[in-house]
């Protein structure tokens, strides 16, 4: 069962040279402490658009059966750190700032020796440093697997509902290099937890971070905090736990955007074949609603098994796009195919349009797609994509779209966490208002570049932006010219 889920990748600028580097996880033998004869995870340094494997040079030696990676500067020293989820024990690699990493311990807190999938760095308690939410999948021991069989008595790969669920973990950053596990104390527990994806963002409009968890074959969670910081799962009440028919789906990946331009963050989830990838529209006080059928997004995904997903305006024409990595979990005696073609959708006038055929040769091939993550690795102002495949080479997709105007933003937090994870930005240009958030987590087992890029189409007018920092500081900038990258620093003298 553990061989089916695959892994992801993460973008970081580990040496602070301005070029974005790529961390890729590896599988191999499933052993509690790794296997010295198998490959370590790999770190590729971006040297002016070409990638060099520097894994040994930077002292990363992660030989467990890896699943996912999250990038976050947990100690606010300006250097990106790496958290890796594994089967048989997770690991945190602290960036030493000298071009090397050192495995960091959580002191007395366990990093969980079971099966973790995705994770997310985010400042849940708004104290200025990044906390860590870790998704745990199921109680499955690959060294002593349970015996699962079909109706005819044939041995089959176990399905998630045949294996007991396990709770997720939440590690609060204490600010001194240590963490404390607090999921139970904070109410971050839900029934039937089989988590594969997570995103942390202001999803209900209360200017606080919520935690949304994608579960496999059981209802999804939306954890919302009360005034004293205790969380409750309100996904059923808010309309984003199950699909329009009231069925729990096999949820894998998550992406976040604003498809209807109402200023609220919507959710897009990838699912199993026979289910559709679901778009939950966010209608504020009315909660969420599965609007996939209303936007024409059902039929194109029914025959696919979706994992990683990225929601961006890749060609910067003013309409958002959605990338989905597809691939089945097995082909054991069944009629379905294992490898599937990836998909690219554009959202125009609140309708989905499949534009995969015109998106490049990659989309006319088949893969067993898993994690994906976006970054502007070549520094030209648009997002490119890294995609991880099962048992075959990763793909790096360079964005060569004919583009409209754009604005890109990096962030430096000073009261807030260093990378500005949790920043909410509102951009106004002419009669258009666009909202994005630098949310934590997302995709599937992967971590994107912490940058916001707005596609502006044909409009070359200057823009005004409002930045709401996680600290609560509101920053307003006016008259910003298009087609440039700006770095926004959080003011220290704001109230």
Coordinates of C-alpha atoms in Angstrom, one line a residue:
X1 CA 0.0 0.0 0.0
X2 CA 2.8 2.4 0.8
X3 CA 4.2 2.1 -2.7
X4 CA 1.2 3.7 -4.3
X5 CA 1.0 7.1 -2.8
X6 CA 4.3 8.5 -4.2
X7 CA 6.0 11.7 -3.2
X8 CA 6.6 15.4 -3.8
X9 CA 9.2 18.1 -4.0
X10 CA 9.9 21.5 -2.5
X11 CA 11.4 24.8 -3.7
X12 CA 13.8 26.8 -1.6
X13 CA 16.7 29.2 -1.9
X14 CA 19.0 27.5 0.5
X15 CA 22.1 29.5 -0.3
X16 CA 20.3 32.9 -0.7
X17 CA 21.8 33.6 -4.1
X18 CA 18.4 34.5 -5.6
X19 CA 18.0 31.3 -7.6
X20 CA 15.4 28.8 -6.5
X21 CA 16.7 25.3 -5.7
X22 CA 14.7 22.0 -5.7
X23 CA 14.5 19.3 -3.0
X24 CA 13.1 15.9 -4.3
X25 CA 12.1 13.0 -2.0
X26 CA 12.9 9.4 -2.7
X27 CA 11.3 6.0 -2.0
X28 CA 13.3 2.8 -1.7
X29 CA 13.3 0.1 1.0
X30 CA 10.7 0.8 3.8
X31 CA 12.8 0.5 7.0
X32 CA 12.4 2.4 10.2
X33 CA 15.9 4.0 10.1
X34 CA 16.4 4.0 6.4
X35 CA 18.8 1.9 4.4
X36 CA 22.4 2.9 3.8
X37 CA 22.3 1.1 0.4
X38 CA 19.5 3.2 -1.0
X39 CA 19.5 6.7 -2.4
X40 CA 19.1 9.7 -0.1
X41 CA 16.6 12.4 -1.0
X42 CA 18.2 14.9 -3.4
X43 CA 18.8 18.6 -3.3
X44 CA 19.5 20.3 -6.7
X45 CA 21.1 23.7 -6.7
X46 CA 19.9 26.1 -9.3
X47 CA 23.0 27.6 -11.1
X48 CA 21.6 30.2 -13.4
X49 CA 18.8 27.9 -14.7
X50 CA 20.8 24.7 -14.7
X51 CA 20.6 22.3 -11.8
X52 CA 23.5 20.6 -10.0
X53 CA 23.0 17.8 -7.4
X54 CA 24.7 19.0 -4.2
X55 CA 23.1 16.6 -1.8
X56 CA 26.3 15.3 -0.3
X57 CA 27.9 18.7 -0.4
X58 CA 25.2 20.2 1.8
X59 CA 25.2 17.2 4.2
X60 CA 21.6 16.1 3.6
X61 CA 21.4 12.3 4.2
X62 CA 17.7 11.3 4.3
X63 CA 17.4 7.6 3.4
X64 CA 14.0 6.8 4.7
X65 CA 11.0 6.1 2.5
X66 CA 10.1 9.7 1.9
X67 CA 6.6 11.1 1.0
X68 CA 6.5 14.9 1.2
X69 CA 8.5 18.0 1.9
X70 CA 7.6 21.4 3.4
X71 CA 9.9 24.4 3.2
X72 CA 9.9 27.0 6.0
X73 CA 12.2 29.2 7.9
X74 CA 11.3 28.0 11.4
X75 CA 13.9 29.9 13.3
X76 CA 13.6 33.2 11.3
X77 CA 17.3 33.4 10.5
X78 CA 16.7 34.1 6.8
X79 CA 17.6 30.6 5.6
X80 CA 15.0 28.0 4.4
X81 CA 14.7 24.8 6.4
X82 CA 13.4 21.5 5.2
X83 CA 10.8 19.2 6.9
X84 CA 10.5 15.7 5.3
X85 CA 7.6 13.3 5.9
X86 CA 8.4 9.7 5.7
X87 CA 7.2 6.2 6.4
X88 CA 9.0 5.2 9.6
X89 CA 10.0 8.6 11.0
X90 CA 9.9 12.2 9.9
X91 CA 12.9 14.6 9.9
X92 CA 13.7 18.3 10.1
X93 CA 16.8 19.6 8.4
X94 CA 17.9 23.0 9.7
X95 CA 19.8 25.2 7.3
X96 CA 23.0 26.2 9.0
X97 CA 23.4 29.3 6.8
X98 CA 26.9 28.2 5.6
X99 CA 25.7 26.0 2.7
X100 CA 25.0 22.9 4.9
X101 CA 22.1 21.4 6.7
X102 CA 22.0 19.6 10.1
X103 CA 19.2 17.2 11.2
X104 CA 17.3 19.0 14.0
X105 CA 15.6 17.2 16.8
X106 CA 12.2 18.1 18.4
X107 CA 13.8 17.4 21.8
X108 CA 11.3 15.2 23.7
X109 CA 8.6 15.4 21.1
X110 CA 8.3 12.5 18.7
X111 CA 8.3 13.1 15.0
X112 CA 5.9 10.1 14.6
X113 CA 7.3 6.8 13.5
X114 CA 4.2 5.9 11.4
X115 CA 3.2 7.1 7.9
X116 CA 3.0 10.8 7.3
X117 CA 2.1 12.4 4.0
X118 CA 1.7 16.2 3.5
X119 CA 2.7 18.9 6.0
X120 CA 2.3 22.7 6.3
X121 CA 4.3 25.5 7.9
X122 CA 2.1 28.3 9.1
X123 CA 2.0 30.8 12.0
X124 CA -1.1 29.4 13.7
X125 CA -0.8 31.3 17.0
X126 CA 0.4 34.6 15.3
X127 CA 3.5 34.9 17.5
X128 CA 5.8 35.6 14.6
X129 CA 7.3 32.1 14.0
X130 CA 6.2 29.1 11.9
X131 CA 4.3 26.2 13.5
X132 CA 4.0 22.8 11.8
X133 CA 0.9 20.7 10.9
X134 CA 1.7 17.2 9.9
X135 CA -0.8 14.9 8.1
X136 CA -0.8 11.3 9.1
X137 CA -2.3 8.7 6.7
X138 CA -3.3 5.3 8.1
X139 CA -2.0 2.7 10.6
X140 CA -0.2 0.5 8.1
X141 CA 3.0 -1.3 8.9
X142 CA 4.8 -2.1 5.5
X143 CA 7.1 -4.6 7.2
X144 CA 4.1 -6.5 8.6
X145 CA 1.2 -5.6 6.2
X146 CA -2.3 -6.7 6.9
X147 CA -3.8 -9.2 4.5
X148 CA -6.4 -7.6 2.2
X149 CA -8.5 -9.6 -0.2
X150 CA -11.3 -9.0 -2.7
X151 CA -14.6 -10.8 -2.8
X152 CA -13.1 -13.7 -4.6
X153 CA -10.4 -14.1 -2.0
X154 CA -7.6 -12.8 -4.1
X155 CA -4.9 -10.7 -2.4
X156 CA -5.2 -7.1 -3.3
X157 CA -3.6 -3.8 -2.3
X158 CA -5.4 -2.5 0.8
X159 CA -7.8 0.4 0.4
X160 CA -7.8 3.2 3.0
X161 CA -11.1 2.2 4.5
X162 CA -9.7 -1.3 5.3
X163 CA -7.0 0.3 7.5
X164 CA -7.4 2.1 10.8
X165 CA -7.1 5.9 10.7
X166 CA -4.5 7.7 12.8
X167 CA -4.6 11.3 14.1
X168 CA -2.6 14.2 12.7
X169 CA 0.1 16.1 14.7
X170 CA 0.5 19.8 15.3
X171 CA 3.8 21.1 16.6
X172 CA 3.8 24.6 18.1
X173 CA 7.0 26.5 17.6
X174 CA 8.2 27.7 21.0
X175 CA 10.6 30.2 19.5
X176 CA 13.8 28.7 21.1
X177 CA 14.4 26.0 18.5
X178 CA 12.0 23.6 20.2
X179 CA 8.5 22.4 19.4
X180 CA 5.6 21.1 21.5
X181 CA 2.9 18.7 20.1
X182 CA -0.5 20.2 20.9
X183 CA -3.1 18.7 18.5
X184 CA -5.2 17.2 21.3
X185 CA -5.0 20.2 23.5
X186 CA -6.1 22.5 20.6
X187 CA -8.9 20.3 19.3
X188 CA -7.2 19.4 16.1
X189 CA -8.8 16.0 15.9
X190 CA -11.4 14.7 13.5
X191 CA -13.2 11.4 13.0
X192 CA -11.8 9.0 10.5
X193 CA -8.6 10.9 9.9
X194 CA -6.8 9.6 6.8
X195 CA -5.0 12.8 5.7
X196 CA -3.1 13.3 2.4
X197 CA -3.3 17.0 1.9
X198 CA -3.4 20.2 4.0
X199 CA -3.7 24.0 3.5
X200 CA -3.6 26.8 6.1
X201 CA -5.2 30.0 5.1
X202 CA -7.9 32.5 6.2
X203 CA -10.8 30.6 4.7
X204 CA -13.7 32.0 6.6
X205 CA -12.8 35.7 6.5
X206 CA -12.0 36.1 10.2
X207 CA -8.5 37.3 9.6
X208 CA -7.2 34.2 11.4
X209 CA -5.6 31.0 9.9
X210 CA -7.9 28.0 9.4
X211 CA -6.6 24.5 8.7
X212 CA -8.2 22.5 5.9
X213 CA -7.4 18.8 5.7
X214 CA -8.0 16.5 2.7
X215 CA -8.8 13.0 3.8
X216 CA -8.8 9.8 1.7
X217 CA -12.3 8.3 1.5
X218 CA -13.6 10.1 4.6
X219 CA -15.0 13.5 5.1
X220 CA -12.5 16.4 5.0
X221 CA -11.8 18.7 8.0
X222 CA -12.0 22.5 8.3
X223 CA -10.6 23.5 11.7
X224 CA -11.7 27.0 12.8
X225 CA -10.4 28.6 16.1
X226 CA -12.5 30.3 18.7
X227 CA -11.4 33.4 20.6
X228 CA -9.1 31.5 22.9
X229 CA -7.4 29.5 20.1
X230 CA -9.2 26.2 20.5
X231 CA -10.2 24.6 17.2
X232 CA -13.4 22.9 16.0
X233 CA -14.0 20.9 12.8
X234 CA -16.8 22.8 11.0
X235 CA -16.4 21.3 7.5
X236 CA -19.8 19.7 7.4
X237 CA -21.5 22.8 8.7
X238 CA -19.5 25.0 6.2
X239 CA -20.2 22.7 3.2
X240 CA -16.7 21.6 2.4
X241 CA -16.5 18.1 3.9
X242 CA -18.2 16.1 1.2
X243 CA -19.3 16.5 -2.4
X244 CA -22.6 17.9 -3.8
X245 CA -24.2 14.4 -3.3
X246 CA -23.1 14.2 0.3
X247 CA -20.4 11.6 -0.4
X248 CA -16.9 11.6 1.1
X249 CA -14.3 11.5 -1.7
X250 CA -10.8 10.2 -1.9
X251 CA -9.1 13.6 -1.5
X252 CA -5.4 13.9 -2.3
X253 CA -4.2 17.4 -3.3
X254 CA -5.4 20.9 -2.6
X255 CA -5.0 24.3 -4.3
X256 CA -6.4 27.6 -3.4
X257 CA -7.6 30.6 -5.5
X258 CA -10.5 33.0 -6.1
X259 CA -12.3 31.6 -9.2
X260 CA -15.3 34.1 -9.0
X261 CA -13.3 37.1 -8.0
X262 CA -15.5 37.7 -4.9
X263 CA -12.5 38.3 -2.6
X264 CA -12.9 35.0 -0.8
X265 CA -10.6 32.0 -1.1
X266 CA -12.0 28.9 -2.8
X267 CA -10.7 25.3 -2.6
X268 CA -9.9 22.8 -5.4
X269 CA -9.4 19.2 -4.4
X270 CA -8.1 16.3 -6.5
X271 CA -9.8 12.9 -6.3
X272 CA -10.0 9.2 -7.4
X273 CA -11.4 7.9 -10.7
X274 CA -15.2 7.8 -10.7
X275 CA -15.2 11.0 -8.6
X276 CA -14.7 14.5 -9.8
X277 CA -12.1 16.9 -8.7
X278 CA -14.1 19.3 -6.6
X279 CA -14.3 23.0 -6.6
X280 CA -15.7 24.4 -3.3
X281 CA -16.8 28.0 -3.9
X282 CA -16.5 30.2 -0.9
X283 CA -19.7 32.3 -0.3
X284 CA -18.8 34.0 3.0
X285 CA -21.5 33.8 5.6
X286 CA -23.2 31.1 3.5
X287 CA -20.2 28.9 3.7
X288 CA -18.8 26.7 0.9
X289 CA -20.6 24.8 -1.9
X290 CA -19.5 22.2 -4.4
X291 CA -19.9 24.2 -7.6
X292 CA -17.9 21.9 -9.8
X293 CA -21.0 21.0 -12.0
X294 CA -21.9 24.7 -12.3
X295 CA -18.5 25.6 -13.7
X296 CA -18.2 22.6 -16.1
X297 CA -15.5 20.8 -14.1
X298 CA -17.0 17.4 -13.6
X299 CA -16.7 15.3 -16.8
X300 CA -13.0 16.1 -17.6
X301 CA -11.7 14.6 -14.3
X302 CA -14.1 11.6 -13.8
X303 CA -11.7 9.1 -15.4
X304 CA -8.5 10.4 -13.7
X305 CA -6.8 9.9 -10.4
X306 CA -5.5 13.3 -9.4
X307 CA -2.7 14.1 -6.9
X308 CA -0.7 17.3 -7.1
X309 CA -2.3 20.5 -8.2
X310 CA -1.3 24.2 -8.7
X311 CA -3.7 27.2 -9.1
X312 CA -2.0 30.1 -10.8
X313 CA -2.5 32.5 -13.7
X314 CA 0.3 30.8 -15.7
X315 CA 0.0 32.9 -18.8
X316 CA -0.9 36.1 -16.9
X317 CA -3.9 36.9 -19.1
X318 CA -6.1 37.8 -16.1
X319 CA -7.8 34.3 -16.0
X320 CA -6.7 31.7 -13.5
X321 CA -5.4 28.3 -14.5
X322 CA -5.3 24.9 -12.7
X323 CA -2.6 22.2 -13.2
X324 CA -3.3 18.6 -12.1
X325 CA -0.9 15.7 -12.0
X326 CA -2.7 12.4 -12.7
X327 CA -1.8 8.8 -12.2
X328 CA -3.5 5.6 -10.9
X329 CA -2.4 3.8 -7.7
X330 CA -2.1 0.4 -9.3
X331 CA -3.0 -1.8 -12.3
X332 CA -3.2 -5.1 -10.5
X333 CA -5.5 -7.3 -12.6
X334 CA -7.8 -4.4 -13.5
X335 CA -8.7 -2.9 -16.8
X336 CA -7.6 0.7 -15.9
X337 CA -4.3 2.1 -17.0
X338 CA -1.7 3.2 -14.5
X339 CA -0.1 6.1 -16.3
X340 CA -2.4 9.1 -17.2
X341 CA -2.0 12.4 -18.9
X342 CA -1.7 15.6 -16.8
X343 CA -4.3 18.3 -17.3
X344 CA -4.3 22.1 -17.5
X345 CA -7.6 24.0 -17.1
X346 CA -8.2 27.7 -17.5
X347 CA -11.1 29.5 -15.6
X348 CA -12.8 32.1 -17.8
X349 CA -16.1 33.8 -16.9
X350 CA -16.5 31.3 -14.0
X351 CA -16.3 28.3 -16.3
X352 CA -13.6 25.6 -16.6
X353 CA -12.0 24.9 -20.0
X354 CA -9.6 22.1 -20.6
X355 CA -6.6 23.6 -22.5
X356 CA -4.2 20.6 -22.1
X357 CA -3.9 19.9 -25.8
X358 CA -2.4 23.3 -26.4
X359 CA -0.2 23.4 -23.3
X360 CA 2.8 21.6 -24.6
X361 CA 4.2 18.2 -25.5
X362 CA 4.3 17.1 -21.8
X363 CA 0.5 17.1 -21.7
X364 CA 0.3 14.7 -24.6
X365 CA 2.2 12.0 -22.7
X366 CA 1.2 9.8 -19.8
X367 CA 2.8 9.5 -16.4
X368 CA 2.1 8.3 -12.9
X369 CA 1.9 11.8 -11.5
X370 CA 2.1 12.7 -7.9
X371 CA 3.4 15.9 -6.2
X372 CA 4.0 19.2 -8.0
X373 CA 5.1 22.6 -7.0
X374 CA 5.4 26.0 -8.8
X375 CA 8.4 28.4 -8.8
X376 CA 9.9 31.0 -11.1
X377 CA 13.1 29.1 -11.4
X378 CA 14.3 31.0 -14.4
X379 CA 13.5 34.5 -12.9
X380 CA 11.4 35.8 -15.8
X381 CA 8.4 36.7 -13.8
X382 CA 6.1 33.7 -14.3
X383 CA 5.6 30.4 -12.5
X384 CA 7.2 27.2 -13.8
X385 CA 6.4 23.8 -12.5
X386 CA 8.2 20.8 -11.1
X387 CA 6.3 17.5 -11.2
X388 CA 7.2 14.2 -9.5
X389 CA 6.3 10.8 -11.1
X390 CA 6.3 7.3 -9.7
X391 CA 9.3 5.2 -10.8
X392 CA 10.4 7.6 -13.5
X393 CA 12.2 10.9 -13.8
X394 CA 10.8 14.2 -12.4
X395 CA 9.8 16.8 -15.0
X396 CA 10.7 20.5 -14.9
X397 CA 8.2 22.5 -17.0
X398 CA 9.5 25.9 -18.1
X399 CA 6.6 28.3 -18.7
X400 CA 7.0 29.8 -22.2
X401 CA 3.5 31.2 -22.5
X402 CA 2.6 34.3 -24.4
X403 CA 2.0 36.5 -21.4
X404 CA 0.0 39.5 -20.4
X405 CA 1.1 42.1 -17.9
X406 CA 1.9 41.0 -14.3
X407 CA 3.2 42.0 -10.9
X408 CA 5.1 39.7 -8.6
X409 CA 5.8 40.1 -4.8
X410 CA 8.2 38.6 -2.3
X411 CA 7.9 39.3 1.4
X412 CA 10.2 39.9 4.3
X413 CA 8.4 39.7 7.7
X414 CA 9.8 41.4 10.7
X415 CA 7.0 41.2 13.2
X416 CA 5.6 38.3 11.2
X417 CA 7.5 35.2 10.2
X418 CA 10.4 35.9 7.9
X419 CA 8.9 34.6 4.6
X420 CA 5.5 36.2 5.3
X421 CA 3.6 32.9 5.2
X422 CA 0.0 34.0 5.8
X423 CA 0.2 37.4 4.1
X424 CA -3.1 38.4 2.4
X425 CA -2.8 40.8 -0.5
X426 CA -5.5 42.8 -2.3
X427 CA -4.5 44.3 -5.6
X428 CA -6.6 47.0 -7.4
X429 CA -6.1 48.0 -11.0
X430 CA -8.6 50.1 -13.0
X431 CA -11.9 48.3 -12.3
X432 CA -10.4 45.0 -11.2
X433 CA -9.7 43.7 -7.7
X434 CA -7.7 40.6 -7.1
X435 CA -7.0 38.8 -3.8
X436 CA -4.4 36.2 -3.1
X437 CA -2.9 34.7 0.1
X438 CA 0.6 33.2 0.7
X439 CA -1.0 30.2 2.3
X440 CA 0.8 27.3 4.1
X441 CA 0.8 23.9 2.6
X442 CA -1.1 23.0 -0.6
X443 CA -0.7 20.7 -3.6
X444 CA 0.3 17.2 -2.6
X445 CA 3.3 16.4 -0.5
X446 CA 5.0 19.5 -2.0
X447 CA 6.0 23.1 -1.3
X448 CA 6.0 26.0 -3.7
X449 CA 8.0 29.2 -3.9
X450 CA 6.6 31.7 -1.4
X451 CA 5.8 34.4 -4.0
X452 CA 2.6 35.9 -5.2
X453 CA 2.2 36.7 -8.9
X454 CA -0.8 38.5 -10.3
X455 CA -1.7 38.2 -14.0
X456 CA -3.1 41.4 -15.4
X457 CA -3.8 40.7 -19.0
X458 CA -3.8 43.7 -21.4
X459 CA -4.1 46.3 -18.6
X460 CA -0.9 48.3 -18.2
X461 CA -2.2 50.7 -15.6
X462 CA -0.4 51.2 -12.3
X463 CA -1.7 49.2 -9.3
X464 CA -2.5 49.8 -5.7
X465 CA -2.0 47.0 -3.2
X466 CA -3.0 46.4 0.4
X467 CA -1.0 43.9 2.4
X468 CA -2.3 42.3 5.6
X469 CA 0.5 40.7 7.5
X470 CA 0.0 37.8 9.9
X471 CA 1.0 40.2 12.7
X472 CA -2.1 42.3 11.9
X473 CA -0.1 45.1 10.3
X474 CA -1.8 46.7 7.3
X475 CA 0.5 48.1 4.6
X476 CA -0.8 50.1 1.6
X477 CA 1.4 50.8 -1.5
X478 CA 0.1 52.9 -4.4
X479 CA 1.0 53.5 -8.0
X480 CA 3.1 50.3 -8.6
X481 CA 4.1 49.9 -12.3
X482 CA 3.4 46.6 -13.9
X483 CA 5.8 43.9 -15.1
X484 CA 8.2 43.9 -12.2
X485 CA 9.1 42.0 -9.0
X486 CA 8.8 43.9 -5.8
X487 CA 10.0 42.8 -2.4
X488 CA 7.8 44.1 0.4
X489 CA 9.2 44.5 3.9
X490 CA 6.9 44.6 6.9
X491 CA 7.1 47.9 8.6
X492 CA 8.3 47.9 12.2
X493 CA 6.7 51.1 13.3
X494 CA 3.2 50.2 12.4
X495 CA 0.7 49.7 15.2

